[in-house]
CSV table of C-alpha atoms and ligand atoms in Angstrom, one decimal:
chain,number,residue,atom,x,y,z
Y,1397,UNK,CA,-22.8,209.4,-127.7
Y,1398,UNK,CA,-22.7,213.2,-127.6
Y,1399,UNK,CA,-19.6,215.3,-127.5
Y,1400,UNK,CA,-19.7,215.9,-123.7
Y,1401,UNK,CA,-19.9,212.1,-123.1
Y,1402,UNK,CA,-17.0,211.5,-125.5
Y,1403,UNK,CA,-14.9,214.1,-123.6
Y,1404,UNK,CA,-15.7,212.3,-120.3
Y,1405,UNK,CA,-14.4,209.0,-121.8
Y,1406,UNK,CA,-11.2,210.9,-122.9
Y,1407,UNK,CA,-10.8,212.3,-119.4
Y,1408,UNK,CA,-11.0,208.7,-118.1
Y,1409,UNK,CA,-8.4,207.6,-120.7
Y,1410,UNK,CA,-6.1,210.5,-119.7
Y,1411,UNK,CA,-6.3,209.5,-116.0
Y,1412,UNK,CA,-5.6,205.9,-116.9
Y,1413,UNK,CA,-2.6,206.9,-119.1
Y,1414,UNK,CA,-1.1,209.1,-116.5
Y,1415,UNK,CA,-1.7,206.9,-113.4
Y,1416,UNK,CA,-1.3,203.4,-114.8
Y,1417,UNK,CA,0.6,203.4,-118.1
Y,1418,UNK,CA,3.2,206.2,-117.8
Y,1419,UNK,CA,4.8,204.7,-114.6
Y,1420,UNK,CA,5.3,201.4,-116.5
Y,1421,UNK,CA,6.7,202.9,-119.7
Y,1422,UNK,CA,10.4,201.9,-119.1
Y,1423,UNK,CA,9.6,198.5,-117.6
Y,1424,UNK,CA,7.3,197.6,-120.5
Y,1425,UNK,CA,10.1,198.3,-122.9
Y,1426,UNK,CA,12.7,196.4,-120.8
Y,1427,UNK,CA,10.5,193.4,-119.9
Y,1428,UNK,CA,9.0,193.1,-123.4
Y,1429,UNK,CA,5.6,192.7,-121.9
Y,1430,UNK,CA,2.5,194.7,-120.8
Y,1431,UNK,CA,2.1,193.8,-117.2
Y,1432,UNK,CA,-1.0,191.6,-116.4
Y,1433,UNK,CA,-2.3,194.1,-113.9
Y,1434,UNK,CA,-2.2,196.9,-116.6
Y,1435,UNK,CA,-4.1,194.6,-119.0
Y,1436,UNK,CA,-6.6,193.8,-116.3
Y,1437,UNK,CA,-7.1,197.5,-115.6
Y,1438,UNK,CA,-7.9,198.0,-119.3
Y,1439,UNK,CA,-10.5,195.3,-119.1
Y,1440,UNK,CA,-11.9,196.8,-115.9
Y,1441,UNK,CA,-12.3,200.2,-117.5
Y,1442,UNK,CA,-13.7,198.6,-120.7
Y,1443,UNK,CA,-11.1,200.2,-122.9
Y,1444,UNK,CA,-10.9,197.2,-125.2
Y,1445,UNK,CA,-14.5,197.8,-126.3
Y,1446,UNK,CA,-14.3,201.6,-126.8
Y,1447,UNK,CA,-15.3,201.4,-130.4
Y,1448,UNK,CA,-17.8,198.5,-130.1
Y,1449,UNK,CA,-21.4,199.4,-130.8
Y,1450,UNK,CA,-23.9,200.0,-128.0
Y,1451,UNK,CA,-25.7,196.8,-128.8
Y,1452,UNK,CA,-22.5,195.0,-127.9
Y,1453,UNK,CA,-22.3,196.9,-124.6
Y,1454,UNK,CA,-19.6,199.3,-126.0
Y,1455,UNK,CA,-19.5,203.1,-126.0
Y,1456,UNK,CA,-19.4,203.3,-129.8
Y,1457,UNK,CA,-16.7,206.0,-130.0
Y,1458,UNK,CA,-16.2,207.6,-133.4
Y,1459,UNK,CA,-12.9,207.0,-135.1
Y,1460,UNK,CA,-12.1,210.7,-134.4
Y,1461,UNK,CA,-12.5,210.1,-130.6
Y,1462,UNK,CA,-11.0,206.6,-130.4
Y,1463,UNK,CA,-7.9,207.9,-132.2
Y,1464,UNK,CA,-7.6,210.8,-129.8
Y,1465,UNK,CA,-7.7,208.3,-127.0
Y,1466,UNK,CA,-4.9,206.3,-128.7
Y,1467,UNK,CA,-2.8,209.5,-128.9
Y,1468,UNK,CA,-3.2,210.0,-125.1
Y,1469,UNK,CA,-2.2,206.4,-124.4
Y,1470,UNK,CA,0.8,206.5,-126.8
Y,1471,UNK,CA,2.1,209.6,-125.1
Y,1472,UNK,CA,2.4,207.4,-122.0
Y,1473,UNK,CA,3.5,204.2,-123.8
Y,1474,UNK,CA,3.3,203.2,-127.5
Y,1475,UNK,CA,3.3,199.4,-127.0
Y,1476,UNK,CA,0.0,199.6,-125.1
Y,1477,UNK,CA,-1.4,202.0,-127.7
Y,1478,UNK,CA,-0.4,199.7,-130.6
Y,1479,UNK,CA,-2.0,196.7,-128.9
Y,1480,UNK,CA,-5.2,198.7,-128.7
Y,1481,UNK,CA,-4.8,199.8,-132.3
Y,1482,UNK,CA,-4.8,196.1,-133.4
Y,1483,UNK,CA,-8.0,195.6,-131.3
Y,1484,UNK,CA,-9.9,198.6,-132.6
Y,1485,UNK,CA,-9.1,198.0,-136.3
Y,1486,UNK,CA,-10.3,194.4,-136.0
Y,1487,UNK,CA,-13.5,195.3,-134.2
Y,1488,UNK,CA,-14.2,197.9,-136.9
Y,1489,UNK,CA,-14.0,195.2,-139.6
Y,1490,UNK,CA,-16.1,192.8,-137.6
Y,1491,UNK,CA,-18.8,195.5,-137.3
Y,1492,UNK,CA,-18.6,196.4,-140.9
Y,1493,UNK,CA,-18.3,193.0,-142.6
Y,1494,UNK,CA,-19.7,190.6,-140.0
Y,1495,UNK,CA,-23.2,189.2,-139.7
Y,1496,UNK,CA,-25.8,188.9,-136.9
Y,1497,UNK,CA,-24.8,185.4,-135.9
Y,1498,UNK,CA,-21.1,186.4,-135.6
Y,1499,UNK,CA,-22.0,189.6,-133.7
Y,1500,UNK,CA,-24.1,187.5,-131.3
Y,1501,UNK,CA,-21.2,185.2,-130.8
Y,1502,UNK,CA,-18.5,187.8,-130.2
Y,1503,UNK,CA,-20.3,190.8,-128.7
Y,1504,UNK,CA,-19.6,189.9,-125.1
Y,1505,UNK,CA,-16.0,188.9,-125.8
Y,1506,UNK,CA,-14.8,192.3,-127.2
Y,1507,UNK,CA,-14.8,193.5,-123.6
Y,1508,UNK,CA,-12.1,191.1,-122.3
Y,1509,UNK,CA,-10.6,189.4,-125.3
Y,1510,UNK,CA,-7.9,190.6,-127.7
Y,1511,UNK,CA,-8.6,190.6,-131.5
Y,1512,UNK,CA,-6.1,190.6,-134.4
Y,1513,UNK,CA,-6.1,191.0,-138.1
Y,1514,UNK,CA,-3.5,188.8,-139.9
Y,1515,UNK,CA,-2.7,189.4,-143.5
Y,1516,UNK,CA,1.1,189.2,-143.8
Y,1517,UNK,CA,2.8,185.9,-144.7
Y,1518,UNK,CA,6.5,184.9,-144.6
Y,1519,UNK,CA,6.7,185.5,-148.4
Y,1520,UNK,CA,6.3,189.3,-147.8
Y,1521,UNK,CA,3.6,191.7,-146.7
Y,1522,UNK,CA,3.6,194.3,-149.5
Y,1523,UNK,CA,2.3,192.1,-152.2
Y,1524,UNK,CA,-1.0,190.3,-151.3
Y,1525,UNK,CA,-0.7,188.2,-154.5
Y,1526,UNK,CA,1.9,186.1,-152.8
Y,1527,UNK,CA,-0.6,185.0,-150.1
Y,1528,UNK,CA,-0.7,181.2,-149.9
Y,1529,UNK,CA,-3.2,180.7,-147.1
Y,1530,UNK,CA,-6.4,179.0,-148.4
Y,1531,UNK,CA,-10.0,178.4,-147.7
Y,1532,UNK,CA,-11.7,175.3,-149.1
Y,1533,UNK,CA,-15.5,174.9,-149.1
Y,1534,UNK,CA,-16.8,171.9,-147.3
Y,1535,UNK,CA,-20.3,170.9,-146.1
Y,1536,UNK,CA,-21.4,173.5,-143.5
Y,1537,UNK,CA,-18.3,175.6,-143.6
Y,1538,UNK,CA,-14.7,176.1,-144.8
Y,1539,UNK,CA,-11.4,174.5,-144.0
Y,1540,UNK,CA,-8.5,177.0,-143.6
Y,1541,UNK,CA,-4.8,176.3,-144.1
Y,1542,UNK,CA,-1.7,178.5,-144.0
Y,1543,UNK,CA,0.4,180.7,-141.7
Y,1544,UNK,CA,0.8,184.3,-140.9
Y,1545,UNK,CA,3.7,186.3,-139.4
Y,1546,UNK,CA,4.3,189.7,-137.7
Y,1547,UNK,CA,0.7,190.0,-136.5
Y,1548,UNK,CA,-0.1,192.7,-134.0
Y,1549,UNK,CA,-1.5,190.9,-130.9
Y,1550,UNK,CA,-0.5,187.6,-132.5
Y,1551,UNK,CA,0.0,185.0,-129.8
Y,1552,UNK,CA,-2.0,187.0,-127.3
Y,1553,UNK,CA,-5.2,187.5,-129.2
Y,1554,UNK,CA,-7.9,184.9,-129.0
Y,1555,UNK,CA,-9.8,186.0,-132.0
Y,1556,UNK,CA,-8.3,186.5,-135.5
Y,1557,UNK,CA,-9.7,187.5,-138.9
Y,1558,UNK,CA,-7.1,186.2,-141.3
Y,1559,UNK,CA,-7.0,187.0,-145.1
Y,1560,UNK,CA,-6.9,183.8,-147.2
Y,1561,UNK,CA,-7.5,182.9,-150.9
Y,1562,UNK,CA,-10.6,181.0,-151.7
Y,1563,UNK,CA,-10.9,178.3,-154.4
Y,1564,UNK,CA,-11.6,181.0,-157.0
Y,1565,UNK,CA,-8.4,182.7,-156.1
Y,1566,UNK,CA,-10.1,185.7,-154.5
Y,1567,UNK,CA,-9.4,187.1,-151.1
Y,1568,UNK,CA,-11.7,185.9,-148.2
Y,1569,UNK,CA,-11.8,186.7,-144.5
Y,1570,UNK,CA,-13.0,184.4,-141.7
Y,1571,UNK,CA,-13.3,184.8,-138.0
Y,1572,UNK,CA,-11.1,182.2,-136.3
Y,1573,UNK,CA,-10.8,181.4,-132.6
Y,1574,UNK,CA,-7.5,180.4,-131.1
Y,1575,UNK,CA,-9.0,177.4,-129.4
Y,1576,UNK,CA,-10.2,175.9,-132.7
Y,1577,UNK,CA,-8.6,172.5,-133.6
Y,1578,UNK,CA,-5.6,173.1,-135.9
Y,1579,UNK,CA,-4.9,176.6,-134.7
Y,1580,UNK,CA,-1.4,177.3,-133.2
Y,1581,UNK,CA,1.0,180.1,-132.4
Y,1582,UNK,CA,4.3,180.0,-134.1
Y,1583,UNK,CA,6.2,182.4,-131.9
Y,1584,UNK,CA,6.8,186.1,-131.1
Y,1585,UNK,CA,8.8,188.4,-133.3
Y,1586,UNK,CA,12.1,189.6,-131.8
Y,1587,UNK,CA,11.4,193.3,-132.9
Y,1588,UNK,CA,13.6,196.0,-131.6
Y,1589,UNK,CA,10.7,198.4,-130.9
Y,1590,UNK,CA,7.2,198.2,-129.6
Y,1591,UNK,CA,8.7,195.4,-127.5
Y,1592,UNK,CA,5.7,195.3,-125.1
Y,1593,UNK,CA,3.1,194.8,-127.9
Y,1594,UNK,CA,2.6,191.1,-128.5
Y,1595,UNK,CA,3.5,190.7,-132.2
Y,1596,UNK,CA,3.8,187.1,-133.6
Y,1597,UNK,CA,2.8,184.4,-136.0
Y,1598,UNK,CA,0.0,181.9,-136.3
Y,1599,UNK,CA,-0.6,178.6,-138.1
Y,1600,UNK,CA,-3.8,177.2,-139.5
Y,1601,UNK,CA,-3.8,173.5,-140.2
Y,1602,UNK,CA,-7.2,172.2,-141.5
Y,1603,UNK,CA,-9.1,174.6,-139.2
Y,1604,UNK,CA,-12.8,174.2,-139.7
Y,1605,UNK,CA,-15.0,177.3,-139.5
Y,1606,UNK,CA,-18.8,177.3,-139.9
Y,1607,UNK,CA,-20.3,179.2,-142.9
Y,1608,UNK,CA,-21.3,182.1,-140.8
Y,1609,UNK,CA,-17.7,182.7,-139.8
Y,1610,UNK,CA,-17.0,184.0,-143.3
Y,1611,UNK,CA,-17.1,187.8,-143.4
Y,1612,UNK,CA,-20.1,188.8,-145.6
Y,1613,UNK,CA,-18.8,188.6,-149.2
Y,1614,UNK,CA,-21.7,190.7,-150.4
Y,1615,UNK,CA,-20.3,193.7,-148.4
Y,1616,UNK,CA,-16.9,193.7,-150.1
Y,1617,UNK,CA,-15.3,193.1,-153.4
Y,1618,UNK,CA,-12.0,191.3,-153.3
Y,1619,UNK,CA,-9.4,193.4,-151.5
Y,1620,UNK,CA,-11.6,196.2,-150.2
Y,1621,UNK,CA,-11.9,194.7,-146.7
Y,1622,UNK,CA,-8.0,194.8,-146.5
Y,1623,UNK,CA,-8.1,198.4,-147.7
Y,1624,UNK,CA,-10.7,199.1,-145.1
Y,1625,UNK,CA,-8.5,197.6,-142.3
Y,1626,UNK,CA,-5.4,199.4,-143.6
Y,1627,UNK,CA,-7.3,202.7,-143.8
Y,1628,UNK,CA,-8.6,202.5,-140.2
Y,1629,UNK,CA,-5.2,201.3,-139.0
Y,1630,UNK,CA,-3.4,204.2,-140.7
Y,1631,UNK,CA,-5.6,206.7,-138.9
Y,1632,UNK,CA,-5.0,205.0,-135.6
Y,1633,UNK,CA,-1.2,204.6,-136.2
Y,1634,UNK,CA,-1.1,208.4,-137.1
Y,1635,UNK,CA,-2.6,209.0,-133.6
Y,1636,UNK,CA,0.0,206.7,-132.0
Y,1637,UNK,CA,2.8,208.5,-133.9
Y,1638,UNK,CA,1.5,211.9,-132.6
Y,1639,UNK,CA,1.5,210.5,-129.1
Y,1640,UNK,CA,5.1,209.3,-129.5
Y,1641,UNK,CA,6.2,212.8,-130.6
Y,1642,UNK,CA,4.4,214.4,-127.7
Y,1643,UNK,CA,6.2,212.0,-125.4
Y,1644,UNK,CA,9.5,213.1,-126.9
Y,1645,UNK,CA,8.5,216.8,-126.5
Y,1646,UNK,CA,7.6,216.1,-122.8
Y,1647,UNK,CA,11.0,214.6,-122.2
Y,1648,UNK,CA,13.0,217.3,-124.0
Y,1649,UNK,CA,11.1,220.2,-122.4
Y,1650,UNK,CA,11.5,218.7,-118.9
Y,1651,UNK,CA,15.2,218.1,-119.3
Y,1652,UNK,CA,16.2,221.3,-121.1
Y,1653,UNK,CA,14.4,223.5,-118.6
Y,1654,UNK,CA,16.4,222.1,-115.7
Y,1655,UNK,CA,19.8,221.4,-117.3
Y,1656,UNK,CA,22.2,224.4,-117.7
Y,1657,UNK,CA,25.0,225.1,-120.1
Y,1658,UNK,CA,26.9,227.9,-118.4
Y,1659,UNK,CA,24.5,230.6,-117.5
Y,1660,UNK,CA,21.7,229.5,-119.7
Y,1661,UNK,CA,19.3,226.6,-119.6
Y,1662,UNK,CA,19.6,224.3,-122.6
Y,1663,UNK,CA,16.3,225.4,-124.0
Y,1664,UNK,CA,17.6,229.0,-124.3
Y,1665,UNK,CA,20.3,227.9,-126.7
Y,1666,UNK,CA,19.3,228.6,-130.3
Y,1667,UNK,CA,20.5,225.2,-131.6
Y,1668,UNK,CA,18.4,223.5,-129.0
Y,1669,UNK,CA,15.4,225.7,-129.8
Y,1670,UNK,CA,15.6,224.6,-133.4
Y,1671,UNK,CA,15.3,221.0,-132.4
Y,1672,UNK,CA,12.4,221.6,-129.9
Y,1673,UNK,CA,10.6,223.6,-132.6
Y,1674,UNK,CA,11.0,220.9,-135.2
Y,1675,UNK,CA,9.7,218.2,-132.9
Y,1676,UNK,CA,6.7,220.5,-132.1
Y,1677,UNK,CA,6.0,221.2,-135.8
Y,1678,UNK,CA,6.2,217.5,-136.6
Y,1679,UNK,CA,3.8,216.6,-133.8
Y,1680,UNK,CA,1.3,219.3,-134.7
Y,1681,UNK,CA,1.3,218.3,-138.4
Y,1682,UNK,CA,0.9,214.6,-137.7
Y,1683,UNK,CA,-2.0,215.4,-135.4
Y,1684,UNK,CA,-3.7,217.6,-138.0
Y,1685,UNK,CA,-3.3,214.8,-140.6
Y,1686,UNK,CA,-4.7,212.0,-138.5
Y,1687,UNK,CA,-7.5,214.1,-137.1
Y,1688,UNK,CA,-8.5,215.2,-140.6
Y,1689,UNK,CA,-8.4,211.6,-141.8
Y,1690,UNK,CA,-10.5,210.4,-138.9
Y,1691,UNK,CA,-13.1,213.2,-139.4
Y,1692,UNK,CA,-13.4,212.4,-143.1
Y,1693,UNK,CA,-13.8,208.7,-142.3
Y,1694,UNK,CA,-16.5,209.4,-139.7
Y,1695,UNK,CA,-18.3,211.5,-142.4
Y,1696,UNK,CA,-18.1,208.7,-145.0
Y,1697,UNK,CA,-15.7,210.7,-147.2
Y,1698,UNK,CA,-13.5,208.1,-149.1
Y,1699,UNK,CA,-10.6,210.6,-149.5
Y,1700,UNK,CA,-9.8,209.8,-145.8
Y,1701,UNK,CA,-7.6,206.9,-147.1
Y,1702,UNK,CA,-5.1,209.3,-148.7
Y,1703,UNK,CA,-5.0,211.5,-145.7
Y,1704,UNK,CA,-4.6,208.5,-143.4
Y,1705,UNK,CA,-1.7,207.3,-145.6
Y,1706,UNK,CA,-0.1,210.7,-145.3
Y,1707,UNK,CA,-0.5,210.7,-141.5
Y,1708,UNK,CA,1.3,207.4,-141.2
Y,1709,UNK,CA,4.0,208.1,-143.8
Y,1710,UNK,CA,4.8,211.6,-142.5
Y,1711,UNK,CA,4.2,210.8,-138.8
Y,1712,UNK,CA,6.5,207.8,-138.8
Y,1713,UNK,CA,9.5,209.6,-140.3
Y,1714,UNK,CA,8.8,212.7,-138.2
Y,1715,UNK,CA,8.6,210.6,-135.0
Y,1716,UNK,CA,11.9,209.0,-135.8
Y,1717,UNK,CA,13.7,212.3,-136.6
Y,1718,UNK,CA,11.9,214.0,-133.7
Y,1719,UNK,CA,13.2,211.3,-131.4
Y,1720,UNK,CA,16.7,211.8,-132.8
Y,1721,UNK,CA,16.5,215.6,-132.2
Y,1722,UNK,CA,15.3,215.0,-128.7
Y,1723,UNK,CA,18.2,212.6,-128.0
Y,1724,UNK,CA,20.7,215.2,-129.3
Y,1725,UNK,CA,19.1,218.0,-127.3
Y,1726,UNK,CA,19.3,216.0,-124.1
Y,1727,UNK,CA,22.8,214.8,-124.7
Y,1728,UNK,CA,24.4,211.5,-123.9
Y,1729,UNK,CA,21.9,210.7,-121.2
Y,1730,UNK,CA,19.3,210.6,-123.9
Y,1731,UNK,CA,21.3,207.9,-125.6
Y,1732,UNK,CA,21.0,205.7,-122.5
Y,1733,UNK,CA,18.7,202.7,-122.5
Y,1734,UNK,CA,17.6,203.9,-119.0
Y,1735,UNK,CA,16.0,207.0,-120.6
Y,1736,UNK,CA,12.9,206.8,-122.7
Y,1737,UNK,CA,14.1,208.5,-125.9
Y,1738,UNK,CA,15.8,205.4,-127.3
Y,1739,UNK,CA,12.7,203.3,-127.2
Y,1740,UNK,CA,10.6,206.1,-128.6
Y,1741,UNK,CA,12.8,206.0,-131.7
Y,1742,UNK,CA,12.6,202.2,-131.9
Y,1743,UNK,CA,8.9,202.3,-131.4
Y,1744,UNK,CA,8.3,204.9,-134.1
Y,1745,UNK,CA,10.5,203.1,-136.6
Y,1746,UNK,CA,8.2,200.0,-136.6
Y,1747,UNK,CA,5.4,202.2,-138.1
Y,1748,UNK,CA,7.5,202.6,-141.3
Y,1749,UNK,CA,6.5,199.0,-142.0
Y,1750,UNK,CA,3.3,198.2,-140.2
Y,1751,UNK,CA,0.1,198.6,-142.1
Y,1752,UNK,CA,2.0,199.1,-145.4
Y,1753,UNK,CA,5.6,200.1,-145.8
Y,1754,UNK,CA,6.4,203.8,-146.4
Y,1755,UNK,CA,7.6,202.9,-149.9
Y,1756,UNK,CA,4.2,201.4,-150.8
Y,1757,UNK,CA,2.4,204.3,-149.2
Y,1758,UNK,CA,4.4,206.8,-151.1
Y,1759,UNK,CA,3.6,204.9,-154.3
Y,1760,UNK,CA,-0.1,205.2,-153.4
Y,1761,UNK,CA,0.2,208.9,-152.7
Y,1762,UNK,CA,2.0,209.6,-155.9
Y,1763,UNK,CA,-0.5,207.6,-158.0
Y,1764,UNK,CA,-3.3,209.6,-156.4
Y,1765,UNK,CA,-1.5,212.9,-157.3
Y,1766,UNK,CA,-0.9,211.7,-160.9
Y,1767,UNK,CA,-4.6,210.9,-161.2
Y,1768,UNK,CA,-6.1,213.8,-159.4
Y,1769,UNK,CA,-3.4,216.4,-159.0
V,2211,FAD,C1,5.0,196.6,-135.6
V,2211,FAD,C2,4.4,195.8,-136.7
V,2211,FAD,C3,3.1,195.4,-136.7
V,2211,FAD,C4,2.5,194.7,-137.7
V,2211,FAD,N1,1.2,194.2,-137.6
V,2211,FAD,C5,0.6,193.5,-138.6
V,2211,FAD,C6,-0.7,193.0,-138.5
V,2211,FAD,O1,-1.4,193.3,-137.5
V,2211,FAD,N2,-1.2,192.3,-139.5
V,2211,FAD,C7,-0.5,192.0,-140.6
V,2211,FAD,O2,-1.0,191.4,-141.5
V,2211,FAD,N3,0.8,192.5,-140.8
V,2211,FAD,C8,1.4,193.2,-139.8
V,2211,FAD,N4,2.7,193.7,-139.9
V,2211,FAD,C9,3.4,193.3,-141.1
V,2211,FAD,C10,3.5,194.5,-142.1
V,2211,FAD,O3,2.2,194.7,-142.6
V,2211,FAD,C11,4.5,194.3,-143.1
V,2211,FAD,O4,5.8,194.5,-142.5
V,2211,FAD,C12,4.4,195.2,-144.3
V,2211,FAD,O5,3.3,194.9,-145.1
V,2211,FAD,C13,5.7,195.1,-145.2
V,2211,FAD,O6,5.9,193.7,-145.6
V,2211,FAD,P1,7.3,193.1,-145.3
V,2211,FAD,O7,7.9,193.6,-144.0
V,2211,FAD,O8,7.2,191.6,-145.5
V,2211,FAD,O9,8.3,193.7,-146.4
V,2211,FAD,P2,8.3,193.2,-148.0
V,2211,FAD,O10,6.9,193.3,-148.6
V,2211,FAD,O11,9.0,192.0,-148.1
V,2211,FAD,O12,9.1,194.4,-148.6
V,2211,FAD,C14,10.5,194.6,-148.3
V,2211,FAD,C15,11.0,196.0,-148.8
V,2211,FAD,O13,10.7,196.1,-150.2
V,2211,FAD,C16,9.8,197.3,-150.3
V,2211,FAD,N5,8.8,197.0,-151.4
V,2211,FAD,C17,8.1,195.8,-151.5
V,2211,FAD,N6,7.2,196.0,-152.5
V,2211,FAD,C18,7.4,197.2,-153.0
V,2211,FAD,C19,6.8,197.9,-154.1
V,2211,FAD,N7,5.8,197.4,-154.9
V,2211,FAD,N8,7.2,199.2,-154.3
V,2211,FAD,C20,8.2,199.7,-153.6
V,2211,FAD,N9,8.8,199.1,-152.6
V,2211,FAD,C21,8.4,197.8,-152.3
V,2211,FAD,C22,9.2,197.5,-149.0
V,2211,FAD,O14,8.7,198.8,-148.8
V,2211,FAD,C23,10.3,197.1,-148.0
V,2211,FAD,O15,11.1,198.2,-147.9
V,2211,FAD,C24,3.3,194.4,-138.9
V,2211,FAD,C25,4.6,194.8,-139.0
V,2211,FAD,C26,5.2,195.5,-137.9
V,2211,FAD,C27,6.6,196.0,-138.0
């Protein structure tokens, strides 16, 4: 797809975000659900398959463009954008590590079915060594057992690629359908932010999957498929965090240009200007980081992982503090649950855990600096 065509797709996403998503922003947060009509509209516009290859009927958007699309959606509502983030990251791993038989089976479903990538277990997400889910080889396939928690799209997705340990103790990944015998949902998380994104747990009890449902082990060594998923997800999360900051800017600019303090509008007060400028700087820097990471990833430059990690580590803190600045600039109305700022802060805060906690990411960045700095 050439650049002009990619821009046309982004125009369509912009129109969708403004006309269909933005009006539902507050109700999605309150009702803890993306309305069915909105989801159906995404299917109708083929948004779920934006980064699927053309052989699957997708438009094969680069990571750079698909992340720009996510920023646009997140500016209208982060819950919708994070659901799409879970979809796009899982499709990328299926493309990268799947096989022809798997692609033939799932290529039509990426257009109307939600996908998810479960790694975290109740024992903790930061240390994969604690993972207890298993794969046992049997004739013609594998039997999977275990349970996963806090999975983006968990409970709503119909296709999952869980990380399990095989009999050699190495990590393995299999494509699992929610209608397979032994598969069940274990419930939604009661998270305080991203309340519209389905996030929940799954259980696998003697689930049989055919041999070809195993992601191609010759294409990855041990954890690298998890790293691949984390890397893509961090770029996409960076884009979501840029969108959240832009949403905060939209609200603060609108409000401070119509509310007066004495003779002056709020935006004309120096203390308010400092807050607006800080939100703007945070937004621009997050955007630069995630776009740089995406461009590197598209060019096959492995240093993208570090930049993507920075985009999420920096962007998540900045989106929380930018939301706080926006709340203060707006005044007590900004503190109301009937105003979007509170949910922007709650939504952004989730990204300090998802796809690797900020503590773990800072360790990764420091180790890189010690080695290469
Ligand atoms: C919105 C959202 C979406 C998510 N989506 C998914 C998903 O799609 N798939 C999935 O598999 N998981 C998902 N998760 C789970 C996420 O990956 C985990 O929350 C994350 O890996 C951290 O694990 P934990 O929350 O269990 O914390 P723990 O690992 O138990 O850690 C607890 C605390 O200790 C700190 N800590 C732990 N180990 C270290 C260390 N070595 N060095 C320094 N500090 C450390 C952590 O930073 C954290 O502050 C999601 C989480 C959220 C909030």
